[in-house]
Amino acid sequence: VLNVDNASQIQVKVNGQSTSNFIFNESTNIVRINRTLVAGSNLFEIIATNLGGTDTDQTTIIYKRTQVTKPTALWLNPSQSPFATYNGSHQLTGKVTGVNSKSNVTIKKNGTTLSQNMWGFNVTTKVVSFNTGLVLGNNIFELIATNEGGSATATTVIVYEERPCDKPTVQF
């Protein structure tokens, strides 16, 4: 803004509303407006007044929000649910999409969130993996991926069963 001495000679409007939330640098003649944009059109108008008259200029900034795709989550192993086993432990693997780091992934075992140091996450392949002990009966695992677009949950059930054994035989 040229030919003004200070900010009191400047009026700033954002989307038709006057604002005093601007800075005028008298040595550079630059007006700075720090404003959060709304989705769509944002009209900025600057009106400068001095003894010689008034001048106005305006510009429109069109803000388009980046559409973030909702993540996905899928158990790879076991690939079916429920999955029955006689083994007291199991190596689980899953895959998520739409996340950038391990902090966007949660794994729950029977409703309890597992500490992130208990499982691995490959940032490139987006594969999570961990080995865990099982309790007799149903073991419910949830794989949850979260980003700005939402969250996705995959659930699998591993049924740990005792291995049947033969009835004892007694002979004389």
PDB file of C-alpha atoms in Angstrom:
ATOM      1  CA  VAL A   1       0.000   0.000   0.000  1.00  0.00           C
ATOM      2  CA  LEU A   2       1.595   3.217  -1.163  1.00  0.00           C
ATOM      3  CA  ASN A   3       1.142   6.854  -0.093  1.00  0.00           C
ATOM      4  CA  VAL A   4      -0.108   6.170   3.419  1.00  0.00           C
ATOM      5  CA  ASP A   5       1.763   6.918   6.637  1.00  0.00           C
ATOM      6  CA  ASN A   6       0.376   4.267   9.004  1.00  0.00           C
ATOM      7  CA  ALA A   7      -2.145   1.473   9.537  1.00  0.00           C
ATOM      8  CA  SER A   8      -4.885   3.879  10.608  1.00  0.00           C
ATOM      9  CA  GLN A   9      -5.188   4.914   6.936  1.00  0.00           C
ATOM     10  CA  ILE A  10      -5.878   1.314   5.893  1.00  0.00           C
ATOM     11  CA  GLN A  11      -9.048  -0.724   6.186  1.00  0.00           C
ATOM     12  CA  VAL A  12      -8.991  -4.492   5.605  1.00  0.00           C
ATOM     13  CA  LYS A  13     -12.080  -6.568   4.883  1.00  0.00           C
ATOM     14  CA  VAL A  14     -12.204 -10.351   4.732  1.00  0.00           C
ATOM     15  CA  ASN A  15     -15.305 -11.829   3.147  1.00  0.00           C
ATOM     16  CA  GLY A  16     -17.031  -8.448   3.557  1.00  0.00           C
ATOM     17  CA  GLN A  17     -16.221  -8.105   7.275  1.00  0.00           C
ATOM     18  CA  SER A  18     -13.827  -5.437   8.538  1.00  0.00           C
ATOM     19  CA  THR A  19     -10.912  -6.743  10.557  1.00  0.00           C
ATOM     20  CA  SER A  20      -8.208  -5.066  12.579  1.00  0.00           C
ATOM     21  CA  ASN A  21      -6.174  -8.267  12.561  1.00  0.00           C
ATOM     22  CA  PHE A  22      -3.512  -7.101  10.104  1.00  0.00           C
ATOM     23  CA  ILE A  23      -0.030  -5.626  10.241  1.00  0.00           C
ATOM     24  CA  PHE A  24       1.188  -2.761   8.071  1.00  0.00           C
ATOM     25  CA  ASN A  25       4.947  -2.409   7.704  1.00  0.00           C
ATOM     26  CA  GLU A  26       5.564   1.268   7.007  1.00  0.00           C
ATOM     27  CA  SER A  27       9.096   0.717   5.682  1.00  0.00           C
ATOM     28  CA  THR A  28       8.106  -1.956   3.127  1.00  0.00           C
ATOM     29  CA  ASN A  29       4.501  -0.797   2.533  1.00  0.00           C
ATOM     30  CA  ILE A  30       3.332  -4.400   2.929  1.00  0.00           C
ATOM     31  CA  VAL A  31       0.090  -5.406   4.645  1.00  0.00           C
ATOM     32  CA  ARG A  32       0.155  -8.850   6.286  1.00  0.00           C
ATOM     33  CA  ILE A  33      -3.058 -10.638   7.118  1.00  0.00           C
ATOM     34  CA  ASN A  34      -2.903 -13.879   9.096  1.00  0.00           C
ATOM     35  CA  ARG A  35      -6.269 -15.496   8.583  1.00  0.00           C
ATOM     36  CA  THR A  36      -7.692 -19.012   8.535  1.00  0.00           C
ATOM     37  CA  LEU A  37      -9.316 -19.616   5.182  1.00  0.00           C
ATOM     38  CA  VAL A  38     -12.783 -21.067   4.781  1.00  0.00           C
ATOM     39  CA  ALA A  39     -13.511 -23.696   2.165  1.00  0.00           C
ATOM     40  CA  GLY A  40     -14.341 -22.010  -1.131  1.00  0.00           C
ATOM     41  CA  SER A  41     -13.913 -18.320  -1.960  1.00  0.00           C
ATOM     42  CA  ASN A  42     -12.184 -15.942   0.454  1.00  0.00           C
ATOM     43  CA  LEU A  43     -12.430 -12.279  -0.588  1.00  0.00           C
ATOM     44  CA  PHE A  44      -9.723  -9.923   0.711  1.00  0.00           C
ATOM     45  CA  GLU A  45     -10.208  -6.199   0.221  1.00  0.00           C
ATOM     46  CA  ILE A  46      -7.802  -3.406   1.174  1.00  0.00           C
ATOM     47  CA  ILE A  47      -8.989   0.201   1.258  1.00  0.00           C
ATOM     48  CA  ALA A  48      -6.391   2.958   1.659  1.00  0.00           C
ATOM     49  CA  THR A  49      -7.277   6.591   2.381  1.00  0.00           C
ATOM     50  CA  ASN A  50      -5.166   9.744   2.553  1.00  0.00           C
ATOM     51  CA  LEU A  51      -5.772  13.477   1.918  1.00  0.00           C
ATOM     52  CA  GLY A  52      -5.619  12.770  -1.819  1.00  0.00           C
ATOM     53  CA  GLY A  53      -8.512  10.310  -1.765  1.00  0.00           C
ATOM     54  CA  THR A  54      -9.282   6.609  -1.479  1.00  0.00           C
ATOM     55  CA  ASP A  55      -8.167   3.548  -3.446  1.00  0.00           C
ATOM     56  CA  THR A  56      -9.375  -0.027  -3.176  1.00  0.00           C
ATOM     57  CA  ASP A  57      -8.075  -3.338  -4.415  1.00  0.00           C
ATOM     58  CA  GLN A  58      -9.248  -6.845  -3.789  1.00  0.00           C
ATOM     59  CA  THR A  59      -8.342 -10.439  -4.497  1.00  0.00           C
ATOM     60  CA  THR A  60     -10.054 -13.763  -4.036  1.00  0.00           C
ATOM     61  CA  ILE A  61      -8.316 -16.848  -2.698  1.00  0.00           C
ATOM     62  CA  ILE A  62     -10.119 -20.096  -3.427  1.00  0.00           C
ATOM     63  CA  TYR A  63      -9.354 -22.673  -0.768  1.00  0.00           C
ATOM     64  CA  LYS A  64      -9.936 -26.294  -1.687  1.00  0.00           C
ATOM     65  CA  ARG A  65      -9.565 -28.725   1.159  1.00  0.00           C
ATOM     66  CA  THR A  66      -7.477 -31.728   0.358  1.00  0.00           C
ATOM     67  CA  GLN A  67      -9.716 -34.763   0.381  1.00  0.00           C
ATOM     68  CA  VAL A  68      -8.101 -37.400   2.571  1.00  0.00           C
ATOM     69  CA  THR A  69      -9.072 -40.945   1.710  1.00  0.00           C
ATOM     70  CA  LYS A  70     -10.302 -43.041   4.607  1.00  0.00           C
ATOM     71  CA  PRO A  71      -7.727 -45.683   5.590  1.00  0.00           C
ATOM     72  CA  THR A  72      -8.211 -49.433   5.277  1.00  0.00           C
ATOM     73  CA  ALA A  73      -7.275 -52.326   7.555  1.00  0.00           C
ATOM     74  CA  LEU A  74      -7.098 -56.035   6.734  1.00  0.00           C
ATOM     75  CA  TRP A  75      -5.811 -59.090   8.569  1.00  0.00           C
ATOM     76  CA  LEU A  76      -3.554 -61.221   6.332  1.00  0.00           C
ATOM     77  CA  ASN A  77      -2.768 -63.943   8.880  1.00  0.00           C
ATOM     78  CA  PRO A  78      -5.017 -65.439   9.950  1.00  0.00           C
ATOM     79  CA  SER A  79      -6.824 -64.985   6.662  1.00  0.00           C
ATOM     80  CA  GLN A  80     -10.096 -66.397   7.957  1.00  0.00           C
ATOM     81  CA  SER A  81     -12.079 -65.655  11.069  1.00  0.00           C
ATOM     82  CA  PRO A  82     -12.664 -67.453  13.277  1.00  0.00           C
ATOM     83  CA  PHE A  83      -9.411 -69.381  13.027  1.00  0.00           C
ATOM     84  CA  ALA A  84      -8.984 -72.433  15.269  1.00  0.00           C
ATOM     85  CA  THR A  85      -5.594 -73.604  16.473  1.00  0.00           C
ATOM     86  CA  TYR A  86      -4.037 -75.975  19.001  1.00  0.00           C
ATOM     87  CA  ASN A  87      -0.934 -73.780  19.303  1.00  0.00           C
ATOM     88  CA  GLY A  88      -0.660 -71.478  22.315  1.00  0.00           C
ATOM     89  CA  SER A  89       0.831 -68.664  20.229  1.00  0.00           C
ATOM     90  CA  HIS A  90       0.300 -67.214  16.780  1.00  0.00           C
ATOM     91  CA  GLN A  91       2.130 -64.910  14.355  1.00  0.00           C
ATOM     92  CA  LEU A  92      -0.382 -62.285  13.160  1.00  0.00           C
ATOM     93  CA  THR A  93       0.113 -60.011  10.159  1.00  0.00           C
ATOM     94  CA  GLY A  94      -2.109 -57.297   8.826  1.00  0.00           C
ATOM     95  CA  LYS A  95      -2.021 -54.544   6.245  1.00  0.00           C
ATOM     96  CA  VAL A  96      -3.217 -50.958   6.479  1.00  0.00           C
ATOM     97  CA  THR A  97      -3.424 -48.215   3.870  1.00  0.00           C
ATOM     98  CA  GLY A  98      -3.791 -44.462   4.123  1.00  0.00           C
ATOM     99  CA  VAL A  99      -1.448 -44.031   7.089  1.00  0.00           C
ATOM    100  CA  ASN A 100       2.063 -42.606   7.238  1.00  0.00           C
ATOM    101  CA  SER A 101       3.398 -43.934  10.505  1.00  0.00           C
ATOM    102  CA  LYS A 102       3.010 -46.465  13.275  1.00  0.00           C
ATOM    103  CA  SER A 103       1.344 -43.786  15.408  1.00  0.00           C
ATOM    104  CA  ASN A 104      -1.689 -43.996  13.083  1.00  0.00           C
ATOM    105  CA  VAL A 105      -2.137 -47.712  13.837  1.00  0.00           C
ATOM    106  CA  THR A 106      -3.609 -49.394  16.921  1.00  0.00           C
ATOM    107  CA  ILE A 107      -3.737 -53.097  17.705  1.00  0.00           C
ATOM    108  CA  LYS A 108      -6.022 -54.486  20.393  1.00  0.00           C
ATOM    109  CA  LYS A 109      -6.015 -57.950  21.902  1.00  0.00           C
ATOM    110  CA  ASN A 110      -9.210 -58.888  23.733  1.00  0.00           C
ATOM    111  CA  GLY A 111     -10.077 -55.196  24.060  1.00  0.00           C
ATOM    112  CA  THR A 112      -6.701 -54.075  25.421  1.00  0.00           C
ATOM    113  CA  THR A 113      -4.476 -51.824  23.305  1.00  0.00           C
ATOM    114  CA  LEU A 114      -1.059 -53.370  22.725  1.00  0.00           C
ATOM    115  CA  SER A 115       1.967 -51.173  23.315  1.00  0.00           C
ATOM    116  CA  GLN A 116       3.624 -50.115  20.059  1.00  0.00           C
ATOM    117  CA  ASN A 117       6.861 -51.809  21.112  1.00  0.00           C
ATOM    118  CA  MET A 118       5.036 -55.170  21.027  1.00  0.00           C
ATOM    119  CA  TRP A 119       4.508 -55.161  17.254  1.00  0.00           C
ATOM    120  CA  GLY A 120       6.287 -54.113  14.093  1.00  0.00           C
ATOM    121  CA  PHE A 121       5.205 -51.784  11.302  1.00  0.00           C
ATOM    122  CA  ASN A 122       6.846 -51.541   7.889  1.00  0.00           C
ATOM    123  CA  VAL A 123       6.327 -47.959   6.664  1.00  0.00           C
ATOM    124  CA  THR A 124       6.911 -48.964   3.027  1.00  0.00           C
ATOM    125  CA  THR A 125       4.643 -52.018   2.797  1.00  0.00           C
ATOM    126  CA  LYS A 126       2.213 -50.863   5.539  1.00  0.00           C
ATOM    127  CA  VAL A 127       2.330 -54.364   7.051  1.00  0.00           C
ATOM    128  CA  VAL A 128       2.033 -54.898  10.808  1.00  0.00           C
ATOM    129  CA  SER A 129       3.233 -58.103  12.421  1.00  0.00           C
ATOM    130  CA  PHE A 130       3.612 -59.595  15.863  1.00  0.00           C
ATOM    131  CA  ASN A 131       3.723 -62.896  17.687  1.00  0.00           C
ATOM    132  CA  THR A 132       1.448 -63.314  20.674  1.00  0.00           C
ATOM    133  CA  GLY A 133       0.398 -65.869  23.216  1.00  0.00           C
ATOM    134  CA  LEU A 134      -3.199 -67.038  23.250  1.00  0.00           C
ATOM    135  CA  VAL A 135      -5.644 -67.799  26.026  1.00  0.00           C
ATOM    136  CA  LEU A 136      -7.919 -70.824  25.816  1.00  0.00           C
ATOM    137  CA  GLY A 137     -11.061 -69.971  23.891  1.00  0.00           C
ATOM    138  CA  ASN A 138     -11.668 -66.853  21.799  1.00  0.00           C
ATOM    139  CA  ASN A 139      -8.855 -64.349  21.259  1.00  0.00           C
ATOM    140  CA  ILE A 140     -10.181 -61.219  19.553  1.00  0.00           C
ATOM    141  CA  PHE A 141      -7.742 -58.991  17.671  1.00  0.00           C
ATOM    142  CA  GLU A 142      -8.519 -55.559  16.223  1.00  0.00           C
ATOM    143  CA  LEU A 143      -6.363 -53.722  13.700  1.00  0.00           C
ATOM    144  CA  ILE A 144      -7.281 -50.025  13.564  1.00  0.00           C
ATOM    145  CA  ALA A 145      -5.935 -47.488  11.056  1.00  0.00           C
ATOM    146  CA  THR A 146      -6.692 -43.782  11.559  1.00  0.00           C
ATOM    147  CA  ASN A 147      -6.070 -40.624   9.531  1.00  0.00           C
ATOM    148  CA  GLU A 148      -7.767 -37.258   8.914  1.00  0.00           C
ATOM    149  CA  GLY A 149     -10.287 -39.005   6.652  1.00  0.00           C
ATOM    150  CA  GLY A 150     -11.535 -41.377   9.344  1.00  0.00           C
ATOM    151  CA  SER A 151     -10.686 -44.821  10.651  1.00  0.00           C
ATOM    152  CA  ALA A 152     -11.014 -48.437   9.619  1.00  0.00           C
ATOM    153  CA  THR A 153     -11.064 -51.533  11.798  1.00  0.00           C
ATOM    154  CA  ALA A 154     -10.420 -55.162  10.910  1.00  0.00           C
ATOM    155  CA  THR A 155     -11.310 -57.804  13.477  1.00  0.00           C
ATOM    156  CA  THR A 156     -10.250 -61.421  13.610  1.00  0.00           C
ATOM    157  CA  VAL A 157     -10.875 -64.173  16.149  1.00  0.00           C
ATOM    158  CA  ILE A 158      -8.375 -66.918  16.933  1.00  0.00           C
ATOM    159  CA  VAL A 159      -9.861 -69.814  18.884  1.00  0.00           C
ATOM    160  CA  TYR A 160      -7.226 -71.578  20.957  1.00  0.00           C
ATOM    161  CA  GLU A 161      -8.369 -75.108  21.685  1.00  0.00           C
ATOM    162  CA  GLU A 162      -6.783 -77.806  23.776  1.00  0.00           C
ATOM    163  CA  ARG A 163      -5.522 -80.666  21.666  1.00  0.00           C
ATOM    164  CA  PRO A 164      -7.815 -83.627  22.169  1.00  0.00           C
ATOM    165  CA  CYS A 165      -6.082 -86.621  23.588  1.00  0.00           C
ATOM    166  CA  ASP A 166      -6.884 -90.304  23.372  1.00  0.00           C
ATOM    167  CA  LYS A 167      -8.668 -91.962  26.228  1.00  0.00           C
ATOM    168  CA  PRO A 168      -6.194 -93.853  28.365  1.00  0.00           C
ATOM    169  CA  THR A 169      -5.993 -97.572  27.853  1.00  0.00           C
ATOM    170  CA  VAL A 170      -5.236 -99.986  30.648  1.00  0.00           C
ATOM    171  CA  GLN A 171      -4.186-103.557  29.902  1.00  0.00           C
ATOM    172  CA  PHE A 172      -3.105-106.531  32.032  1.00  0.00           C
TER     173      PHE A 172
END
